Each structure stands twice: as structure tokens, then as C-alpha cells.
Amino acid sequence: MRAVVLTAPGELAVAEVECPEPGSGEVLVKVAACGVCGHDQADRAGLLNLPLPAVLGHEIAGTVVAGGTRFAAGARVAAKQFGTCGRCEPCASGDELRCPQRAFLYGGFAEYAVLPESALLPVPPGVPLAEAAVVACAVGTGLQALRRVARVEPGETVLVTGAGGGLGLHAVQVAAALGARVLALTGSPDKAAQLGNAAQVVLAGDTAGQDILDATDGRGVDVVLDNTGHQSVFRQAFRALAHAGRYVLTGQVSGEPIRVHPAFVFEKEAVITGSGSTLMRTFADAMALVAEGRVRPVVTPYPLEAAARAFADRVTGRAVLVPSGGES
């Protein structure tokens, strides 16, 4: 089968590789689409010490070919970011992020991938597989952060940073679906046009903090969902956080650490926390939002041969690799 192989940091090549065989609790999936996310960018750059050569890709959707017991051949499925044992206490309680056997998925940049059944969800009729591929990571991450971690209530005000990116563009839609008033911080006015009426756009820059305060009549925002982890963004966004607000970090686009004075935190009685993945129940709820049309995944397809361009292009939403050129 054809696959995009990372042979060295920064070096991608399309090659013929052996088709994997499913083991116990696994299925072989014909890949219809696989998203290209920040984790893949870090792996490609050699930042995460992944053994090479490797086939990247964890935002996977496709059709079951063989193996497994939960899904019949021909079933349309999408994967979350990791597999688990399905037997331990955290898995049984629905908190599988704490599973001691939790393992990040790889292998989606190929025509076929072996995936654990514990990571898979059926794709509802009417949801294209190219969109379903990014639901767990690009949509579910925001839903997990906003609903489970930040505990956003209807009527609260949420600021989403990096609002034109793969996480941000979808988090804006998720926050609106939860009933929040949404402010979208972005440095790209062109990408902001994709947000429609879901959010009020604030352009990044030295005056962004004051602009956010002005937009909230000086009160500030109840929640910041920070997809960038960038010092300059943090400085402006934290300034605009309301008293007793919640600041949730979900991404990092720079290798530089964020610096914060403790006095600023206790003066506001603020909570700074993080959210990094998606529970299966959150994945299911995110997929339901998509199926109901309340969140619309924004994807740009690329063939396997254009993988390097998919990594390099500044797309709105998410780039997806499509091994067979379309829905399977």
C-alpha cells in the first residue's frame, strides 16, 4: 500500500509499505481521510522523539475492511486520538484519559491503517468521512476544554485565540453551540471571514487586550480558550480575563514558555488550567454536533503525494490527506 513515511526530521516520502494486519481488539480500516494537526507538525520536526521511519496521522476516518468484533466490514468509522485497554477502572468509568495503557495513534497517512476498536466511533449518515476525520481532535478537543474543564454556561463570554486555525475555528463554533457569546482572536482577517456570525472578531496585536475589554464593556471574558500558548497572546488575553475567570490552554505554537506573575493570578482569583485530548463520550457528543449541523468541520483535502504542501500551506481549518482522492 502507499503511505507517507517520515524518514528523518522534516523529510516526508510517499512509499510502498506492507499493509498492516489487525490483532486482537483491532480492525483494518481503509483510510478515506486523515487530518494534519499540530501534533503531526511536532512529530515531523523531530520534537517528540518518535522512532523513525514512521507513518504519522491520528485524525482518521474510513471504512472497516477486516478484524474486530464491534464493527462489521463496510462500517464507516472515525478515530479519536488514542487507544486504551477498555478494561481498567478509568476506562470502565468513562475517564479513559487516565488509562495506564493509553497509547497515541499513528498510521493514518496511508491507504490502510490498523486501529483499536476502543478508539473508534460510527460515523452518522450524511457526515462526509473527510469531515468526520477531524471531529475527535479538532472539534472534540474544544468541546472537552469548554464543557468539561472550563464548565462554560449559556450566556457567558468566551474568548478563543488562534481562531482561524484548526482548533480555533472549530472551538468558536463549539462555544456558540454551548450558548456562549464568543470573541475570536486572530491575526488573519481572511480566515476570520469563515467564522460568519458565530463570533465577534478581534484582531491580534498590541491593543487586543483593550479591544476585548471594550467589547465586554470593561468586564472582561469569563473563559479564555488559548490554542496558541504564545507569550504575546497570553499577555493580552489574560489582561482581558474577568475576575474569577478560567484560562484554559489547549495548544502551543511556539517553543517559548509563557511567563506570568503570580500576583496577576491571585489578584483576579483566576484559574489557569489545561485540556489536551478527547474522551469517547466527548467524541460522541462532538460527532452529534456535526451530524446536527451545529458545528461544521472546515477541511481542505490533499492527495498523499502533496503531503509536504499540506504541512506547509496556511489553510483555514484543517488540511486532510485523502489517499484515494475522495470518499470510499
mmCIF file of C-alpha atoms in Angstrom:
data_model
loop_
_atom_site.group_PDB
_atom_site.id
_atom_site.type_symbol
_atom_site.label_atom_id
_atom_site.label_comp_id
_atom_site.label_asym_id
_atom_site.label_seq_id
_atom_site.Cartn_x
_atom_site.Cartn_y
_atom_site.Cartn_z
ATOM 1 C CA MET A 1 0.000 0.000 0.000
ATOM 2 C CA ARG A 2 1.024 3.639 -0.390
ATOM 3 C CA ALA A 3 1.916 5.664 2.682
ATOM 4 C CA VAL A 4 3.570 8.959 3.580
ATOM 5 C CA VAL A 5 6.686 7.976 5.535
ATOM 6 C CA LEU A 6 8.644 10.291 7.803
ATOM 7 C CA THR A 7 12.205 9.178 7.106
ATOM 8 C CA ALA A 8 14.053 11.911 9.016
ATOM 9 C CA PRO A 9 13.016 15.144 10.770
ATOM 10 C CA GLY A 10 11.367 17.281 8.101
ATOM 11 C CA GLU A 11 11.641 14.608 5.399
ATOM 12 C CA LEU A 12 8.447 13.040 4.007
ATOM 13 C CA ALA A 13 8.298 10.489 1.185
ATOM 14 C CA VAL A 14 5.453 8.573 -0.441
ATOM 15 C CA ALA A 15 6.470 4.916 -0.486
ATOM 16 C CA GLU A 16 5.094 1.421 -0.889
ATOM 17 C CA VAL A 17 4.934 -0.265 2.523
ATOM 18 C CA GLU A 18 3.483 -3.512 3.799
ATOM 19 C CA CYS A 19 -0.207 -3.363 4.688
ATOM 20 C CA PRO A 20 -0.621 -3.826 8.467
ATOM 21 C CA GLU A 21 -2.507 -6.780 9.960
ATOM 22 C CA PRO A 22 -5.071 -6.269 12.747
ATOM 23 C CA GLY A 23 -4.549 -8.047 16.044
ATOM 24 C CA SER A 24 -6.918 -8.742 18.922
ATOM 25 C CA GLY A 25 -9.269 -5.816 19.516
ATOM 26 C CA GLU A 26 -8.172 -4.114 16.305
ATOM 27 C CA VAL A 27 -9.644 -3.528 12.852
ATOM 28 C CA LEU A 28 -8.131 -2.806 9.463
ATOM 29 C CA VAL A 29 -9.557 0.434 8.071
ATOM 30 C CA LYS A 30 -9.386 1.707 4.516
ATOM 31 C CA VAL A 31 -8.474 5.334 5.144
ATOM 32 C CA ALA A 32 -10.733 7.884 3.465
ATOM 33 C CA ALA A 33 -9.116 10.919 5.089
ATOM 34 C CA CYS A 34 -6.624 11.835 7.806
ATOM 35 C CA GLY A 35 -6.194 15.299 9.276
ATOM 36 C CA VAL A 36 -2.861 17.084 9.624
ATOM 37 C CA CYS A 37 -2.646 18.581 13.106
ATOM 38 C CA GLY A 38 -0.143 20.341 15.348
ATOM 39 C CA HIS A 39 0.968 17.035 16.858
ATOM 40 C CA ASP A 40 1.904 15.846 13.363
ATOM 41 C CA GLN A 41 3.814 19.085 12.824
ATOM 42 C CA ALA A 42 5.780 18.475 16.025
ATOM 43 C CA ASP A 43 6.471 14.856 15.051
ATOM 44 C CA ARG A 44 7.613 15.896 11.591
ATOM 45 C CA ALA A 45 10.004 18.433 13.101
ATOM 46 C CA GLY A 46 11.518 15.782 15.375
ATOM 47 C CA LEU A 47 10.341 17.470 18.585
ATOM 48 C CA LEU A 48 8.646 14.398 20.105
ATOM 49 C CA ASN A 49 11.407 11.803 19.598
ATOM 50 C CA LEU A 50 9.248 9.450 17.540
ATOM 51 C CA PRO A 51 11.228 6.419 16.310
ATOM 52 C CA LEU A 52 11.832 6.647 12.558
ATOM 53 C CA PRO A 53 10.859 5.733 9.924
ATOM 54 C CA ALA A 54 7.216 6.302 10.851
ATOM 55 C CA VAL A 55 3.806 6.840 9.284
ATOM 56 C CA LEU A 56 2.153 9.781 11.023
ATOM 57 C CA GLY A 57 -1.535 10.624 11.234
ATOM 58 C CA HIS A 58 -4.115 10.155 14.010
ATOM 59 C CA GLU A 59 -7.191 12.082 12.780
ATOM 60 C CA ILE A 60 -8.509 9.112 10.826
ATOM 61 C CA ALA A 61 -11.820 8.213 9.196
ATOM 62 C CA GLY A 62 -12.572 5.423 6.791
ATOM 63 C CA THR A 63 -14.279 2.094 6.203
ATOM 64 C CA VAL A 64 -13.711 -1.117 8.158
ATOM 65 C CA VAL A 65 -12.205 -3.863 5.995
ATOM 66 C CA ALA A 66 -11.462 -6.716 8.415
ATOM 67 C CA GLY A 67 -10.955 -7.786 12.011
ATOM 68 C CA GLY A 68 -12.627 -6.821 15.245
ATOM 69 C CA THR A 69 -15.956 -7.671 16.857
ATOM 70 C CA ARG A 70 -17.727 -4.336 17.347
ATOM 71 C CA PHE A 71 -17.698 -3.128 13.736
ATOM 72 C CA ALA A 72 -18.722 -5.088 10.646
ATOM 73 C CA ALA A 73 -16.902 -4.863 7.341
ATOM 74 C CA GLY A 74 -18.119 -1.789 5.485
ATOM 75 C CA ALA A 75 -18.845 0.236 8.636
ATOM 76 C CA ARG A 76 -17.929 3.919 8.383
ATOM 77 C CA VAL A 77 -15.810 4.867 11.402
ATOM 78 C CA ALA A 78 -13.715 7.706 12.786
ATOM 79 C CA ALA A 79 -10.976 7.536 15.415
ATOM 80 C CA LYS A 80 -10.126 9.587 18.449
ATOM 81 C CA GLN A 81 -6.512 10.412 19.177
ATOM 82 C CA PHE A 82 -5.592 7.386 21.287
ATOM 83 C CA GLY A 83 -6.454 3.823 22.118
ATOM 84 C CA THR A 84 -6.979 2.336 25.600
ATOM 85 C CA CYS A 85 -7.304 -1.082 27.212
ATOM 86 C CA GLY A 86 -11.079 -0.805 27.745
ATOM 87 C CA ARG A 87 -10.835 -2.917 30.926
ATOM 88 C CA CYS A 88 -9.293 -0.825 33.711
ATOM 89 C CA GLU A 89 -11.218 1.278 36.233
ATOM 90 C CA PRO A 90 -10.682 4.576 34.371
ATOM 91 C CA CYS A 91 -11.930 3.002 31.128
ATOM 92 C CA ALA A 92 -14.932 1.459 32.887
ATOM 93 C CA SER A 93 -15.824 4.806 34.462
ATOM 94 C CA GLY A 94 -15.585 6.725 31.175
ATOM 95 C CA ASP A 95 -12.410 8.575 32.168
ATOM 96 C CA GLU A 96 -10.119 6.708 29.781
ATOM 97 C CA LEU A 97 -7.631 9.582 29.631
ATOM 98 C CA ARG A 98 -6.213 8.024 32.820
ATOM 99 C CA CYS A 99 -5.871 4.529 31.328
ATOM 100 C CA PRO A 100 -2.346 3.234 32.096
ATOM 101 C CA GLN A 101 -2.233 1.627 28.643
ATOM 102 C CA ARG A 102 -3.328 4.741 26.789
ATOM 103 C CA ALA A 103 -1.390 4.948 23.517
ATOM 104 C CA PHE A 104 -1.376 7.675 20.908
ATOM 105 C CA LEU A 105 -2.430 6.608 17.422
ATOM 106 C CA TYR A 106 -0.286 6.695 14.302
ATOM 107 C CA GLY A 107 -0.547 5.346 10.768
ATOM 108 C CA GLY A 108 -3.288 7.450 9.166
ATOM 109 C CA PHE A 109 -1.173 8.915 6.353
ATOM 110 C CA ALA A 110 -1.672 5.739 4.341
ATOM 111 C CA GLU A 111 -4.199 3.822 2.295
ATOM 112 C CA TYR A 112 -4.899 1.448 5.200
ATOM 113 C CA ALA A 113 -4.449 1.678 8.974
ATOM 114 C CA VAL A 114 -4.869 -0.716 11.882
ATOM 115 C CA LEU A 115 -6.839 0.893 14.692
ATOM 116 C CA PRO A 116 -8.018 -0.279 18.138
ATOM 117 C CA GLU A 117 -11.777 -0.686 18.324
ATOM 118 C CA SER A 118 -11.691 1.224 21.631
ATOM 119 C CA ALA A 119 -10.762 4.354 19.676
ATOM 120 C CA LEU A 120 -13.496 4.139 17.049
ATOM 121 C CA LEU A 121 -16.932 5.719 16.709
ATOM 122 C CA PRO A 122 -19.511 5.090 13.963
ATOM 123 C CA VAL A 123 -19.858 7.980 11.520
ATOM 124 C CA PRO A 124 -23.517 9.025 11.152
ATOM 125 C CA PRO A 125 -25.127 9.004 7.697
ATOM 126 C CA GLY A 126 -24.750 12.345 5.992
ATOM 127 C CA VAL A 127 -21.412 13.215 7.636
ATOM 128 C CA PRO A 128 -18.646 13.081 4.997
ATOM 129 C CA LEU A 129 -15.662 10.988 6.065
ATOM 130 C CA ALA A 130 -13.261 13.855 5.318
ATOM 131 C CA GLU A 131 -15.119 15.933 7.923
ATOM 132 C CA ALA A 132 -15.544 13.028 10.354
ATOM 133 C CA ALA A 133 -11.763 12.531 10.376
ATOM 134 C CA VAL A 134 -11.170 15.775 12.294
ATOM 135 C CA VAL A 135 -14.106 15.575 14.714
ATOM 136 C CA ALA A 136 -12.308 13.963 17.676
ATOM 137 C CA CYS A 137 -9.245 16.188 17.592
ATOM 138 C CA ALA A 138 -10.310 19.489 16.021
ATOM 139 C CA VAL A 139 -13.873 19.569 17.408
ATOM 140 C CA GLY A 140 -13.760 17.257 20.433
ATOM 141 C CA THR A 141 -10.707 18.950 21.957
ATOM 142 C CA GLY A 142 -12.551 22.258 22.083
ATOM 143 C CA LEU A 143 -15.725 20.659 23.424
ATOM 144 C CA GLN A 144 -13.767 18.863 26.144
ATOM 145 C CA ALA A 145 -11.952 22.051 27.143
ATOM 146 C CA LEU A 146 -15.004 24.283 27.141
ATOM 147 C CA ARG A 147 -17.624 21.977 28.649
ATOM 148 C CA ARG A 148 -15.700 19.620 30.943
ATOM 149 C CA VAL A 149 -12.750 21.774 32.006
ATOM 150 C CA ALA A 150 -13.951 25.391 31.747
ATOM 151 C CA ARG A 151 -17.583 24.456 32.508
ATOM 152 C CA VAL A 152 -18.951 27.125 30.205
ATOM 153 C CA GLU A 153 -22.542 28.157 30.919
ATOM 154 C CA PRO A 154 -25.011 29.678 28.437
ATOM 155 C CA GLY A 155 -24.682 33.440 28.388
ATOM 156 C CA GLU A 156 -21.031 33.509 29.455
ATOM 157 C CA THR A 157 -18.430 35.174 27.260
ATOM 158 C CA VAL A 158 -15.656 33.041 25.758
ATOM 159 C CA LEU A 159 -12.514 34.273 24.018
ATOM 160 C CA VAL A 160 -10.962 31.800 21.560
ATOM 161 C CA THR A 161 -7.381 32.534 20.496
ATOM 162 C CA GLY A 162 -5.896 31.321 17.221
ATOM 163 C CA ALA A 163 -9.454 31.435 15.934
ATOM 164 C CA GLY A 164 -8.552 30.833 12.282
ATOM 165 C CA GLY A 165 -6.623 27.627 12.952
ATOM 166 C CA GLY A 166 -7.701 24.006 13.049
ATOM 167 C CA LEU A 167 -8.570 24.041 16.750
ATOM 168 C CA GLY A 168 -9.716 27.639 16.998
ATOM 169 C CA LEU A 169 -12.100 27.749 14.068
ATOM 170 C CA HIS A 170 -13.989 24.757 15.428
ATOM 171 C CA ALA A 171 -13.806 25.849 19.078
ATOM 172 C CA VAL A 172 -15.564 29.084 18.119
ATOM 173 C CA GLN A 173 -18.441 27.038 16.714
ATOM 174 C CA VAL A 174 -18.486 24.763 19.769
ATOM 175 C CA ALA A 175 -18.608 27.715 22.177
ATOM 176 C CA ALA A 176 -21.504 29.206 20.226
ATOM 177 C CA ALA A 177 -23.297 25.837 20.283
ATOM 178 C CA LEU A 178 -22.930 25.822 24.089
ATOM 179 C CA GLY A 179 -24.764 29.128 24.230
ATOM 180 C CA ALA A 180 -21.793 31.398 24.892
ATOM 181 C CA ARG A 181 -21.097 34.801 23.456
ATOM 182 C CA VAL A 182 -17.864 34.304 21.516
ATOM 183 C CA LEU A 183 -14.957 36.634 20.781
ATOM 184 C CA ALA A 184 -12.485 35.301 18.231
ATOM 185 C CA LEU A 185 -8.875 36.468 18.432
ATOM 186 C CA THR A 186 -6.968 36.002 15.192
ATOM 187 C CA GLY A 187 -4.122 37.542 13.257
ATOM 188 C CA SER A 188 -5.708 36.596 9.928
ATOM 189 C CA PRO A 189 -8.701 38.681 8.813
ATOM 190 C CA ASP A 190 -9.094 36.404 5.768
ATOM 191 C CA LYS A 191 -9.525 33.336 7.968
ATOM 192 C CA ALA A 192 -11.868 35.249 10.267
ATOM 193 C CA ALA A 193 -14.321 35.540 7.389
ATOM 194 C CA GLN A 194 -15.009 31.792 7.803
ATOM 195 C CA LEU A 195 -16.472 32.440 11.261
ATOM 196 C CA GLY A 196 -19.645 34.039 9.925
ATOM 197 C CA ASN A 197 -21.936 35.206 12.719
ATOM 198 C CA ALA A 198 -20.593 32.758 15.297
ATOM 199 C CA ALA A 199 -18.226 35.274 16.879
ATOM 200 C CA GLN A 200 -17.104 38.864 17.111
ATOM 201 C CA VAL A 201 -13.615 39.079 15.621
ATOM 202 C CA VAL A 202 -10.763 40.786 17.486
ATOM 203 C CA LEU A 203 -7.500 41.212 15.610
ATOM 204 C CA ALA A 204 -4.315 40.156 17.412
ATOM 205 C CA GLY A 205 -1.836 42.882 18.279
ATOM 206 C CA ASP A 206 -0.694 45.246 20.988
ATOM 207 C CA THR A 207 -4.193 46.633 21.564
ATOM 208 C CA ALA A 208 -6.032 43.294 21.577
ATOM 209 C CA GLY A 209 -6.432 43.182 25.364
ATOM 210 C CA GLN A 210 -8.026 46.604 25.454
ATOM 211 C CA ASP A 211 -10.152 45.791 22.413
ATOM 212 C CA ILE A 212 -11.534 42.736 24.219
ATOM 213 C CA LEU A 213 -12.251 44.787 27.340
ATOM 214 C CA ASP A 214 -14.008 47.400 25.210
ATOM 215 C CA ALA A 215 -16.114 44.682 23.566
ATOM 216 C CA THR A 216 -17.232 43.472 27.006
ATOM 217 C CA ASP A 217 -17.871 46.967 28.462
ATOM 218 C CA GLY A 218 -14.780 46.638 30.619
ATOM 219 C CA ARG A 219 -15.863 43.456 32.378
ATOM 220 C CA GLY A 220 -13.635 41.003 30.506
ATOM 221 C CA VAL A 221 -14.335 37.447 29.380
ATOM 222 C CA ASP A 222 -15.393 34.559 31.609
ATOM 223 C CA VAL A 223 -13.280 31.997 29.764
ATOM 224 C CA VAL A 224 -10.200 32.121 27.534
ATOM 225 C CA LEU A 225 -9.572 29.086 25.358
ATOM 226 C CA ASP A 226 -5.957 29.574 24.296
ATOM 227 C CA ASN A 227 -4.959 27.445 21.313
ATOM 228 C CA THR A 228 -1.623 29.209 20.769
ATOM 229 C CA GLY A 229 0.279 29.156 24.076
ATOM 230 C CA HIS A 230 2.173 32.206 22.835
ATOM 231 C CA GLN A 231 3.516 34.787 25.291
ATOM 232 C CA SER A 232 2.217 37.842 23.452
ATOM 233 C CA VAL A 233 -1.249 36.301 23.092
ATOM 234 C CA PHE A 234 -1.275 35.205 26.728
ATOM 235 C CA ARG A 235 -0.388 38.683 27.903
ATOM 236 C CA GLN A 236 -3.274 40.297 26.023
ATOM 237 C CA ALA A 237 -5.817 37.549 26.676
ATOM 238 C CA PHE A 238 -5.065 37.247 30.388
ATOM 239 C CA ARG A 239 -5.396 41.011 30.730
ATOM 240 C CA ALA A 240 -8.914 40.681 29.312
ATOM 241 C CA LEU A 241 -9.903 37.809 31.638
ATOM 242 C CA ALA A 242 -12.699 38.730 34.030
ATOM 243 C CA HIS A 243 -12.416 38.394 37.815
ATOM 244 C CA ALA A 244 -12.539 34.683 38.762
ATOM 245 C CA GLY A 245 -12.245 33.784 35.092
ATOM 246 C CA ARG A 246 -10.946 30.477 33.719
ATOM 247 C CA TYR A 247 -7.955 30.381 31.370
ATOM 248 C CA VAL A 248 -7.652 27.042 29.544
ATOM 249 C CA LEU A 249 -4.564 26.170 27.496
ATOM 250 C CA THR A 250 -5.095 23.669 24.665
ATOM 251 C CA GLY A 251 -2.196 24.266 22.271
ATOM 252 C CA GLN A 252 1.286 25.685 21.800
ATOM 253 C CA VAL A 253 2.632 27.114 18.556
ATOM 254 C CA SER A 254 5.925 28.380 19.943
ATOM 255 C CA GLY A 255 8.764 26.715 21.803
ATOM 256 C CA GLU A 256 8.966 29.645 24.210
ATOM 257 C CA PRO A 257 7.450 29.322 27.711
ATOM 258 C CA ILE A 258 4.704 31.598 28.991
ATOM 259 C CA ARG A 259 5.698 33.895 31.849
ATOM 260 C CA VAL A 260 3.134 35.017 34.398
ATOM 261 C CA HIS A 261 3.423 36.951 37.647
ATOM 262 C CA PRO A 262 1.629 35.118 40.469
ATOM 263 C CA ALA A 263 0.229 38.452 41.681
ATOM 264 C CA PHE A 264 -1.755 38.796 38.459
ATOM 265 C CA VAL A 265 -3.299 35.369 39.060
ATOM 266 C CA PHE A 266 -4.332 35.806 42.692
ATOM 267 C CA GLU A 267 -5.432 39.392 42.160
ATOM 268 C CA LYS A 268 -8.016 38.139 39.637
ATOM 269 C CA GLU A 269 -8.620 34.894 41.568
ATOM 270 C CA ALA A 270 -8.124 33.314 38.161
ATOM 271 C CA VAL A 271 -7.835 29.644 37.297
ATOM 272 C CA ILE A 272 -5.178 28.647 34.745
ATOM 273 C CA THR A 273 -5.513 25.068 33.587
ATOM 274 C CA GLY A 274 -5.085 22.821 30.573
ATOM 275 C CA SER A 275 -7.052 20.400 28.437
ATOM 276 C CA GLY A 276 -5.327 18.149 25.970
ATOM 277 C CA SER A 277 -7.480 15.439 24.479
ATOM 278 C CA THR A 278 -10.943 13.913 23.997
ATOM 279 C CA LEU A 279 -12.915 11.350 25.963
ATOM 280 C CA MET A 280 -15.044 8.922 23.972
ATOM 281 C CA ARG A 281 -18.238 10.441 25.357
ATOM 282 C CA THR A 282 -16.995 13.887 24.315
ATOM 283 C CA PHE A 283 -16.119 12.485 20.889
ATOM 284 C CA ALA A 284 -19.669 11.128 20.552
ATOM 285 C CA ASP A 285 -21.172 14.487 21.550
ATOM 286 C CA ALA A 286 -18.875 16.309 19.115
ATOM 287 C CA MET A 287 -19.947 13.968 16.318
ATOM 288 C CA ALA A 288 -23.595 14.642 17.221
ATOM 289 C CA LEU A 289 -22.999 18.409 16.956
ATOM 290 C CA VAL A 290 -21.604 17.835 13.460
ATOM 291 C CA ALA A 291 -24.434 15.499 12.430
ATOM 292 C CA GLU A 292 -26.973 18.076 13.635
ATOM 293 C CA GLY A 293 -25.252 20.841 11.666
ATOM 294 C CA ARG A 294 -24.425 22.890 14.765
ATOM 295 C CA VAL A 295 -20.684 22.591 14.048
ATOM 296 C CA ARG A 296 -19.297 22.454 10.517
ATOM 297 C CA PRO A 297 -15.814 20.966 10.117
ATOM 298 C CA VAL A 298 -13.731 23.051 7.719
ATOM 299 C CA VAL A 299 -11.274 20.885 5.782
ATOM 300 C CA THR A 300 -9.001 21.258 2.762
ATOM 301 C CA PRO A 301 -8.174 17.934 1.019
ATOM 302 C CA TYR A 302 -4.754 16.971 -0.359
ATOM 303 C CA PRO A 303 -3.603 13.724 -2.045
ATOM 304 C CA LEU A 304 -0.863 11.716 -0.345
ATOM 305 C CA GLU A 305 1.642 12.990 -2.907
ATOM 306 C CA ALA A 306 1.031 16.562 -1.685
ATOM 307 C CA ALA A 307 1.658 15.795 1.991
ATOM 308 C CA ALA A 308 4.545 18.256 2.260
ATOM 309 C CA ARG A 309 2.320 21.006 0.856
ATOM 310 C CA ALA A 310 -0.451 20.081 3.308
ATOM 311 C CA PHE A 311 2.018 20.654 6.136
ATOM 312 C CA ALA A 312 3.286 23.934 4.708
ATOM 313 C CA ASP A 313 0.122 25.648 3.460
ATOM 314 C CA ARG A 314 -1.687 28.056 5.793
ATOM 315 C CA VAL A 315 -5.153 26.599 5.364
ATOM 316 C CA THR A 316 -8.304 27.734 7.105
ATOM 317 C CA GLY A 317 -9.436 24.969 9.435
ATOM 318 C CA ARG A 318 -7.728 21.648 8.845
ATOM 319 C CA ALA A 319 -5.759 20.094 5.998
ATOM 320 C CA VAL A 320 -6.667 16.439 5.380
ATOM 321 C CA LEU A 321 -4.804 13.823 3.373
ATOM 322 C CA VAL A 322 -7.117 11.806 1.128
ATOM 323 C CA PRO A 323 -5.353 8.607 -0.010
ATOM 324 C CA SER A 324 -7.866 7.565 -2.676
ATOM 325 C CA GLY A 325 -8.899 11.018 -3.856
ATOM 326 C CA GLY A 326 -12.321 11.018 -2.214
ATOM 327 C CA GLU A 327 -14.998 9.254 -0.151
ATOM 328 C CA SER A 328 -14.652 5.483 -0.005
#
